[in-house]
Tab-separated table of C-alpha atoms in Angstrom:
chain	number	residue	atom	x	y	z
A	1	MET	CA	0.098	40.786	-19.501
A	2	PRO	CA	-2.739	43.124	-20.535
A	3	ASN	CA	-5.507	41.435	-22.484
A	4	ARG	CA	-6.478	43.843	-25.215
A	5	TYR	CA	-8.376	41.908	-27.879
A	6	VAL	CA	-11.485	39.724	-27.880
A	7	ARG	CA	-13.436	38.211	-30.761
A	8	LEU	CA	-17.203	38.044	-31.294
A	9	ALA	CA	-18.776	35.318	-33.377
A	10	GLY	CA	-20.044	36.764	-36.641
A	11	LEU	CA	-17.471	39.554	-36.855
A	12	GLY	CA	-14.421	39.188	-39.038
A	13	GLN	CA	-12.119	41.384	-36.957
A	14	ARG	CA	-10.948	41.548	-33.389
A	15	LEU	CA	-12.416	43.976	-30.877
A	16	ASP	CA	-10.012	46.319	-29.105
A	17	LEU	CA	-11.082	46.788	-25.465
A	18	THR	CA	-8.882	49.861	-25.033
A	19	LYS	CA	-10.947	51.882	-27.516
A	20	PRO	CA	-14.415	53.303	-26.774
A	21	ASP	CA	-15.709	52.012	-30.122
A	22	LEU	CA	-13.774	48.688	-29.937
A	23	GLY	CA	-11.951	49.710	-33.116
A	24	VAL	CA	-14.900	48.911	-35.398
A	25	ALA	CA	-17.651	50.994	-36.974
A	26	GLY	CA	-20.542	51.339	-34.580
A	27	GLY	CA	-18.558	49.609	-31.864
A	28	ALA	CA	-19.818	51.893	-29.095
A	29	VAL	CA	-23.319	50.480	-29.497
A	30	LEU	CA	-21.968	46.949	-29.611
A	31	LEU	CA	-19.906	47.522	-26.453
A	32	GLU	CA	-22.928	48.652	-24.457
A	33	GLN	CA	-24.885	45.601	-25.603
A	34	LEU	CA	-22.028	43.280	-24.634
A	35	LEU	CA	-21.815	44.904	-21.210
A	36	THR	CA	-25.547	44.455	-20.570
A	37	ASP	CA	-25.875	40.969	-22.104
A	38	ARG	CA	-26.913	38.697	-19.243
A	39	ARG	CA	-29.309	36.407	-21.107
A	40	LEU	CA	-27.289	33.215	-21.437
A	41	PRO	CA	-24.280	31.592	-19.763
A	42	VAL	CA	-20.959	33.065	-20.863
A	43	PRO	CA	-19.790	30.015	-22.898
A	44	VAL	CA	-22.608	30.485	-25.427
A	45	ARG	CA	-22.502	34.272	-25.829
A	46	GLY	CA	-19.977	34.072	-28.656
A	47	LEU	CA	-17.250	36.242	-27.097
A	48	THR	CA	-13.791	34.596	-26.999
A	49	CYS	CA	-10.207	35.508	-26.163
A	50	ALA	CA	-8.291	36.770	-29.200
A	51	GLU	CA	-4.816	36.931	-27.717
A	52	VAL	CA	-2.678	34.268	-26.040
A	53	CYS	CA	-5.447	31.656	-25.971
A	54	GLU	CA	-6.217	32.085	-29.666
A	55	GLU	CA	-2.528	32.056	-30.587
A	56	ARG	CA	-2.110	28.724	-28.796
A	57	GLY	CA	-5.180	27.181	-30.407
A	58	PHE	CA	-7.615	27.496	-27.475
A	59	VAL	CA	-11.160	28.792	-27.828
A	60	GLU	CA	-11.841	30.382	-24.447
A	61	PRO	CA	-15.168	32.159	-23.757
A	62	MET	CA	-15.018	35.526	-22.066
A	63	SER	CA	-17.319	38.138	-20.615
A	64	VAL	CA	-16.777	41.875	-20.344
A	65	TYR	CA	-17.695	44.274	-17.569
A	66	ARG	CA	-16.661	47.670	-16.272
A	67	ARG	CA	-14.322	48.021	-13.328
A	68	LEU	CA	-13.513	51.486	-12.025
A	69	GLY	CA	-14.346	53.009	-15.384
A	70	LYS	CA	-12.369	50.552	-17.527
A	71	VAL	CA	-13.613	47.682	-19.653
A	72	VAL	CA	-12.298	44.365	-18.346
A	73	ALA	CA	-12.368	40.999	-20.113
A	74	ALA	CA	-12.873	38.044	-17.789
A	75	HIS	CA	-11.988	34.411	-18.384
A	76	MET	CA	-14.207	31.820	-16.748
A	77	ARG	CA	-11.379	29.395	-15.924
A	78	SER	CA	-8.214	30.039	-13.965
A	79	ASP	CA	-6.040	27.909	-16.257
A	80	ALA	CA	-7.082	30.115	-19.183
A	81	GLU	CA	-5.951	33.195	-17.269
A	82	ASP	CA	-2.704	31.439	-16.349
A	83	ARG	CA	-1.801	31.229	-20.032
A	84	HIS	CA	-1.617	35.017	-20.141
A	85	TYR	CA	0.519	35.344	-17.047
A	86	GLY	CA	2.644	32.351	-18.023
A	87	GLY	CA	3.116	33.708	-21.511
A	88	GLY	CA	4.073	37.081	-20.075
A	89	GLU	CA	6.645	35.912	-17.509
A	90	SER	CA	9.657	38.152	-17.423
A	91	ASP	CA	13.180	36.794	-17.732
A	92	GLU	CA	13.784	37.792	-14.096
A	93	HIS	CA	10.775	35.740	-12.985
A	94	LYS	CA	12.055	32.688	-14.836
A	95	ALA	CA	15.550	33.230	-13.446
A	96	TYR	CA	14.257	33.323	-9.857
A	97	LYS	CA	12.398	30.054	-10.419
A	98	ASP	CA	15.506	28.420	-11.879
A	99	ARG	CA	17.582	29.680	-8.972
A	100	ALA	CA	15.121	28.325	-6.399
A	101	VAL	CA	15.255	24.903	-8.069
A	102	ARG	CA	19.057	24.964	-8.124
A	103	ALA	CA	19.284	26.038	-4.473
A	104	ALA	CA	16.913	23.283	-3.366
A	105	GLU	CA	18.717	20.594	-5.331
A	106	ASP	CA	22.072	21.738	-3.941
A	107	GLY	CA	20.613	21.078	-0.476
A	108	GLY	CA	19.615	17.520	-1.381
A	109	HIS	CA	15.926	18.271	-2.002
A	110	THR	CA	13.803	17.678	-5.090
A	111	ALA	CA	12.176	20.608	-6.871
A	112	VAL	CA	9.994	20.993	-9.954
A	113	GLN	CA	8.507	24.041	-11.644
A	114	GLU	CA	4.802	24.637	-12.315
A	115	ARG	CA	3.712	21.403	-10.615
A	116	PRO	CA	-0.007	21.361	-9.656
A	117	SER	CA	-1.168	19.834	-6.382
A	118	LYS	CA	-2.993	16.504	-6.283
A	119	ASP	CA	-6.383	18.200	-6.218
A	120	ARG	CA	-5.164	20.669	-8.888
A	121	ALA	CA	-6.291	23.526	-6.663
A	122	VAL	CA	-2.869	25.197	-6.691
A	123	ARG	CA	0.152	25.297	-8.942
A	124	SER	CA	3.326	26.641	-7.399
A	125	ASP	CA	6.037	28.382	-9.381
A	126	VAL	CA	8.416	25.924	-7.735
A	127	LEU	CA	7.340	22.998	-5.563
A	128	ILE	CA	10.090	21.696	-3.278
A	129	ARG	CA	9.864	18.402	-1.426
A	130	GLY	CA	12.093	18.802	1.580
A	131	ALA	CA	13.040	16.859	4.683
A	132	ASP	CA	10.444	15.028	6.822
A	133	GLY	CA	7.694	15.517	4.241
A	134	VAL	CA	7.976	19.314	4.078
A	135	LEU	CA	6.312	20.751	0.959
A	136	LEU	CA	7.615	24.227	0.253
A	137	GLY	CA	6.136	26.342	-2.517
A	138	PHE	CA	8.258	29.160	-3.925
A	139	GLU	CA	6.201	31.952	-5.481
A	140	SER	CA	7.981	34.802	-7.226
A	141	GLN	CA	5.701	37.815	-7.703
A	142	LEU	CA	7.429	40.724	-9.404
A	143	SER	CA	4.370	42.446	-10.882
A	144	PRO	CA	1.387	43.892	-8.969
A	145	ARG	CA	-1.423	41.444	-8.248
A	146	ASN	CA	-4.694	41.756	-6.396
A	147	PRO	CA	-4.084	41.079	-2.657
A	148	ARG	CA	-7.311	39.076	-2.517
A	149	GLU	CA	-5.985	36.734	-5.176
A	150	ILE	CA	-2.661	36.361	-3.343
A	151	HIS	CA	-4.515	35.533	-0.120
A	152	ALA	CA	-6.764	33.010	-1.897
A	153	ARG	CA	-3.783	31.258	-3.483
A	154	ASP	CA	-1.949	31.152	-0.162
A	155	VAL	CA	-4.969	29.646	1.632
A	156	ALA	CA	-5.462	27.079	-1.144
A	157	ALA	CA	-1.797	26.069	-0.872
A	158	ARG	CA	-2.105	25.544	2.886
A	159	ARG	CA	-5.143	23.336	2.367
A	160	ALA	CA	-3.111	21.284	-0.084
A	161	GLY	CA	-0.328	20.901	2.506
A	162	VAL	CA	2.041	23.370	0.811
A	163	LEU	CA	3.724	26.202	2.713
A	164	ASP	CA	4.291	29.081	0.291
A	165	ALA	CA	7.292	31.407	0.394
A	166	TRP	CA	6.366	34.605	-1.465
A	167	GLN	CA	9.261	36.563	-2.947
A	168	THR	CA	9.084	40.041	-4.464
A	169	ASP	CA	11.434	42.875	-5.347
A	170	SER	CA	8.716	45.528	-5.041
A	171	GLN	CA	8.734	47.677	-1.909
A	172	ASP	CA	5.093	48.593	-2.487
A	173	MET	CA	4.019	44.949	-2.513
A	174	SER	CA	6.164	44.112	0.507
A	175	ARG	CA	4.213	46.642	2.594
A	176	ASP	CA	1.053	44.584	2.157
A	177	THR	CA	0.531	42.134	5.024
A	178	THR	CA	-1.616	39.620	3.140
A	179	VAL	CA	1.350	37.211	3.185
A	180	PRO	CA	4.839	37.548	4.717
A	181	TRP	CA	6.693	38.893	1.682
A	182	LEU	CA	10.340	37.946	1.314
A	183	ARG	CA	11.750	41.113	-0.228
A	184	THR	CA	14.878	41.200	-2.346
A	185	ASP	CA	16.573	44.139	-3.975
A	186	ARG	CA	15.967	44.766	-7.642
A	187	VAL	CA	19.020	43.252	-9.239
A	188	PRO	CA	19.976	42.704	-12.894
A	189	LEU	CA	19.170	39.436	-14.610
A	190	GLU	CA	22.837	38.436	-14.810
A	191	LEU	CA	23.153	38.564	-11.018
A	192	ILE	CA	20.056	36.407	-10.517
A	193	MET	CA	21.376	33.779	-12.932
A	194	LYS	CA	24.883	33.740	-11.443
A	195	ARG	CA	25.374	30.847	-9.037
A	196	ASP	CA	25.745	31.843	-5.361
A	197	SER	CA	25.616	35.562	-6.148
A	198	PRO	CA	24.793	37.663	-3.049
A	199	ILE	CA	21.013	38.190	-3.134
A	200	PRO	CA	19.779	38.460	0.467
A	201	PHE	CA	16.205	38.633	1.678
A	202	ARG	CA	15.965	42.047	3.313
A	203	GLY	CA	12.398	41.716	4.539
A	204	GLY	CA	10.022	39.039	5.742
A	205	ILE	CA	12.470	37.310	8.122
A	206	ARG	CA	12.678	38.161	11.822
A	207	ARG	CA	14.103	36.724	15.034
A	208	ILE	CA	11.903	36.274	18.117
A	209	GLU	CA	13.278	37.294	21.505
A	210	LEU	CA	11.539	36.681	24.843
A	211	ALA	CA	11.777	38.867	27.936
A	212	ARG	CA	10.564	37.935	31.438
A	213	CYS	CA	8.063	40.429	32.823
A	214	ASP	CA	9.616	40.909	36.267
A	215	GLU	CA	11.388	43.661	38.162
A	216	ARG	CA	14.128	43.718	35.523
A	217	PHE	CA	11.633	44.273	32.686
A	218	PRO	CA	11.719	47.928	31.569
A	219	GLY	CA	8.398	49.655	31.955
A	220	PRO	CA	4.968	48.272	32.887
A	221	CYS	CA	3.510	44.998	31.636
A	222	PRO	CA	2.550	45.386	27.940
A	223	LYS	CA	-0.693	43.476	28.536
A	224	ARG	CA	-1.908	44.839	31.858
A	225	ARG	CA	-0.421	48.274	31.246
A	226	THR	CA	0.636	48.304	34.895
A	227	GLY	CA	2.835	46.276	37.253
A	228	LYS	CA	4.515	42.977	36.313
A	229	CYS	CA	2.778	39.731	35.303
A	230	GLY	CA	5.741	37.355	35.644
A	231	GLY	CA	5.168	35.914	32.152
A	232	TRP	CA	7.152	36.109	28.935
A	233	HIS	CA	6.671	38.840	26.339
A	234	PRO	CA	7.988	38.554	22.773
A	235	THR	CA	9.864	41.132	20.792
A	236	THR	CA	11.144	40.762	17.257
A	237	ARG	CA	14.000	42.159	15.236
A	238	PRO	CA	14.668	41.971	11.487
A	239	ALA	CA	17.180	39.474	10.179
A	240	GLU	CA	18.608	39.034	6.693
A	241	ARG	CA	19.234	35.678	5.045
A	242	PRO	CA	20.844	34.825	1.677
A	243	PHE	CA	18.426	33.593	-0.983
A	244	ASP	CA	19.964	30.149	-1.528
A	245	GLU	CA	20.548	29.413	2.150
A	246	PHE	CA	16.987	30.347	3.050
A	247	ILE	CA	15.506	28.064	0.380
A	248	ARG	CA	17.556	25.135	1.656
A	249	ASP	CA	16.783	25.842	5.319
A	250	ALA	CA	13.051	26.351	4.730
A	251	ALA	CA	12.882	23.067	2.794
A	252	SER	CA	14.635	21.388	5.740
A	253	GLY	CA	12.109	22.789	8.204
A	254	LEU	CA	14.652	25.073	9.873
A	255	TYR	CA	12.640	28.186	8.957
A	256	VAL	CA	8.860	28.387	9.386
A	257	ARG	CA	6.096	30.948	9.086
A	258	ALA	CA	5.022	32.265	12.475
A	259	ILE	CA	2.287	34.608	13.683
A	260	VAL	CA	3.453	36.531	16.744
A	261	LYS	CA	1.484	39.018	18.811
A	262	VAL	CA	3.600	41.839	20.148
A	263	LYS	CA	1.593	43.919	22.624
A	264	ARG	CA	-1.755	44.113	20.816
A	265	THR	CA	-0.619	43.725	17.217
A	266	ALA	CA	-0.188	40.375	15.453
A	267	PHE	CA	1.911	39.997	12.317
A	268	GLU	CA	3.360	37.117	10.308
A	269	PHE	CA	6.918	36.495	9.153
A	270	TRP	CA	9.501	33.765	8.615
A	271	THR	CA	11.601	32.848	11.623
A	272	PRO	CA	13.911	30.022	12.730
A	273	ALA	CA	11.936	27.007	13.931
A	274	ALA	CA	13.770	27.144	17.269
A	275	ASP	CA	12.543	30.708	17.868
A	276	GLN	CA	8.951	29.728	17.134
A	277	THR	CA	9.160	26.689	19.433
A	278	ALA	CA	10.443	28.837	22.284
A	279	TYR	CA	7.682	31.397	21.674
A	280	LEU	CA	4.955	28.738	21.641
A	281	ASP	CA	6.295	27.164	24.834
A	282	ALA	CA	6.405	30.526	26.624
A	283	THR	CA	2.842	31.421	25.563
A	284	SER	CA	1.278	27.958	25.812
A	285	GLY	CA	-1.399	29.190	28.240
A	286	GLU	CA	-2.535	31.993	25.958
A	287	PRO	CA	-4.844	31.832	22.928
A	288	PRO	CA	-2.938	31.589	19.650
A	289	ALA	CA	-2.245	34.808	17.810
A	290	VAL	CA	-4.495	35.452	14.812
A	291	MET	CA	-3.786	37.817	11.958
A	292	PRO	CA	-6.348	40.624	11.783
A	293	ARG	CA	-8.502	40.538	8.701
A	294	GLN	CA	-7.697	43.473	6.481
A	295	ARG	CA	-10.274	45.364	4.517
A	296	GLN	CA	-9.148	45.085	0.919
A	297	VAL	CA	-9.704	48.374	-0.866
A	298	LYS	CA	-9.991	48.294	-4.623
A	299	ARG	CA	-6.911	49.776	-6.208
A	300	PRO	CA	-7.498	52.072	-9.198
A	301	MET	CA	-6.662	50.357	-12.469
A	302	GLU	CA	-3.601	51.651	-14.251
A	303	ASP	CA	-2.442	51.355	-17.848
A	304	GLY	CA	-0.177	48.398	-17.128
A	305	ASP	CA	-2.760	46.411	-15.168
A	306	PRO	CA	-4.023	43.194	-16.757
A	307	THR	CA	-7.526	43.448	-18.150
A	308	CYS	CA	-7.720	39.673	-18.456
A	309	ARG	CA	-9.119	38.419	-15.164
A	310	VAL	CA	-11.028	35.475	-13.822
A	311	GLN	CA	-14.575	36.271	-12.757
A	312	PRO	CA	-16.266	33.236	-11.152
A	313	PRO	CA	-19.819	32.803	-12.398
A	314	ALA	CA	-22.628	33.387	-9.922
A	315	MET	CA	-23.889	29.852	-10.566
A	316	ALA	CA	-22.793	26.794	-12.469
A	317	ASP	CA	-23.349	26.859	-16.216
A	318	HIS	CA	-25.867	24.018	-16.059
A	319	GLU	CA	-27.820	25.942	-13.425
A	320	ALA	CA	-27.787	29.317	-15.170
A	321	ALA	CA	-31.227	30.159	-16.452
A	322	PRO	CA	-31.531	32.147	-19.697
A	323	LEU	CA	-32.504	35.720	-19.092
A	324	PRO	CA	-34.358	37.939	-21.534
A	325	TYR	CA	-32.670	40.758	-23.394
A	326	ILE	CA	-33.252	44.147	-21.790
A	327	PRO	CA	-33.094	46.858	-24.461
A	328	ALA	CA	-31.344	50.148	-23.826
A	329	PRO	CA	-33.607	53.072	-22.877
A	330	ARG	CA	-34.971	54.953	-25.866
A	331	SER	CA	-33.988	58.537	-26.455
A	332	PRO	CA	-36.708	61.208	-26.419
A	333	GLN	CA	-36.369	61.572	-30.169
A	334	SER	CA	-37.548	58.463	-31.973
A	335	ALA	CA	-35.990	59.408	-35.297
A	336	PRO	CA	-34.090	56.512	-36.866
A	337	SER	CA	-30.338	56.605	-36.366
A	338	THR	CA	-28.160	57.310	-39.384
A	339	GLY	CA	-24.970	56.077	-37.723
A	340	PRO	CA	-22.952	53.052	-38.870
A	341	THR	CA	-24.238	49.596	-38.109
A	342	VAL	CA	-22.343	46.500	-37.010
A	343	THR	CA	-23.080	43.019	-38.214
A	344	GLY	CA	-23.813	40.807	-35.271
A	345	VAL	CA	-25.391	43.440	-32.997
A	346	LEU	CA	-27.952	41.718	-30.810
A	347	PRO	CA	-31.570	42.441	-31.888
A	348	VAL	CA	-34.158	43.843	-29.514
A	349	ALA	CA	-36.916	41.642	-28.041
A	350	HIS	CA	-40.548	42.601	-28.803
A	351	ARG	CA	-43.693	42.367	-26.783
A	352	GLY	CA	-45.259	38.911	-26.966
A	353	LYS	CA	-42.108	37.256	-28.338
A	354	CYS	CA	-39.470	35.300	-26.412
A	355	GLY	CA	-36.309	37.304	-25.717
A	356	ALA	CA	-34.073	34.445	-24.536
A	357	GLY	CA	-31.073	33.218	-26.477
A	358	VAL	CA	-27.955	34.704	-28.035
A	359	ARG	CA	-30.394	36.060	-30.574
A	360	PRO	CA	-33.931	36.446	-29.190
A	361	CYS	CA	-35.883	33.230	-29.687
A	362	GLY	CA	-38.893	35.039	-31.166
A	363	ALA	CA	-41.399	32.309	-30.317
A	364	PRO	CA	-44.816	33.259	-28.892
A	365	ALA	CA	-44.299	34.074	-25.231
A	366	ARG	CA	-45.985	35.213	-22.066
A	367	PHE	CA	-44.638	37.736	-19.607
A	368	TYR	CA	-42.873	36.406	-16.480
A	369	ALA	CA	-40.965	38.247	-13.769
A	370	ALA	CA	-37.841	37.602	-15.843
A	371	GLY	CA	-39.403	39.002	-19.023
A	372	TRP	CA	-41.084	37.626	-22.139
A	373	LEU	CA	-40.317	33.874	-22.330
A	374	CYS	CA	-41.718	31.016	-24.368
A	375	VAL	CA	-42.623	27.536	-23.089
A	376	ASP	CA	-39.076	26.215	-23.661
A	377	HIS	CA	-37.376	29.091	-21.870
A	378	ARG	CA	-39.855	29.860	-19.117
A	379	PRO	CA	-38.582	29.781	-15.478
């Protein structure tokens, strides 16, 4: 859900991030000052979310920055960002979560939606407690999301003992190898809600087959590139599985996530547990396969991309030292501007006066490497 509006203390109207002047008189000057304001920790700068958080009664501080030419508003807490995505869940997303819960319960498992882990590091769309202590997380992702964030959530779930199953109906997202995407077709809402309707996973599930590298093996050894090694070499083939049956089998431990190295390429997918056991037994003397680390390239922001993001602070709020205000460079002509002014624009620090604070402190100061600071705000 795109975050469009923020609010600044002292102004009686919201600021529109999609407009160069923020939708207020003299807003272009104010925007540049907000983008360069690095003097105090974000919670005391006076900028707050004016959309979902405000509608639900939360006062959430935000910061703004430019990303690939667009102004982005950043929450400082992940649960604040989750309100936007939770509030913007599509009916299809909700239907997939309900269907996953129903499929798990039909298999004798327990399932709850939006349940955080014990350490509150992750919160799965659906958390399923299966057989023999299996914790299966079902994550339905129908809208584009940063691959780095997907990877971070998947790693956090593994640390919490949860094995995530990521489902999507986007072919573009399914091509990304950050996680083994379980791809479904794009189907109407009525079909998702209908019990036992045919919705198969068409991607993300494969079968593992082993072939002995001997005289019957076609071609040279894939590892040595010549002759025969006498070992076992894996090959894989795609396999489809109905949505409900897969949820029940994965919760029972019959399907697992496996990383298999075919020739010199390793990739991850869901496979029957028996196939993985046979593969591990046949390659027990070899080092385990490891997924190659991909270089995540920044994707250009589009009109539908969310501008409400979480930007972790560089240091904890109690460790963040106040920084002086750095005024914008002066134009060659020093004539006073006749343009409109905005109440609440941050004043400029002067020589010999402290520049720390939401509004410059103004107390007598000496010059440090960080700028003009008084005794209370000195480094």
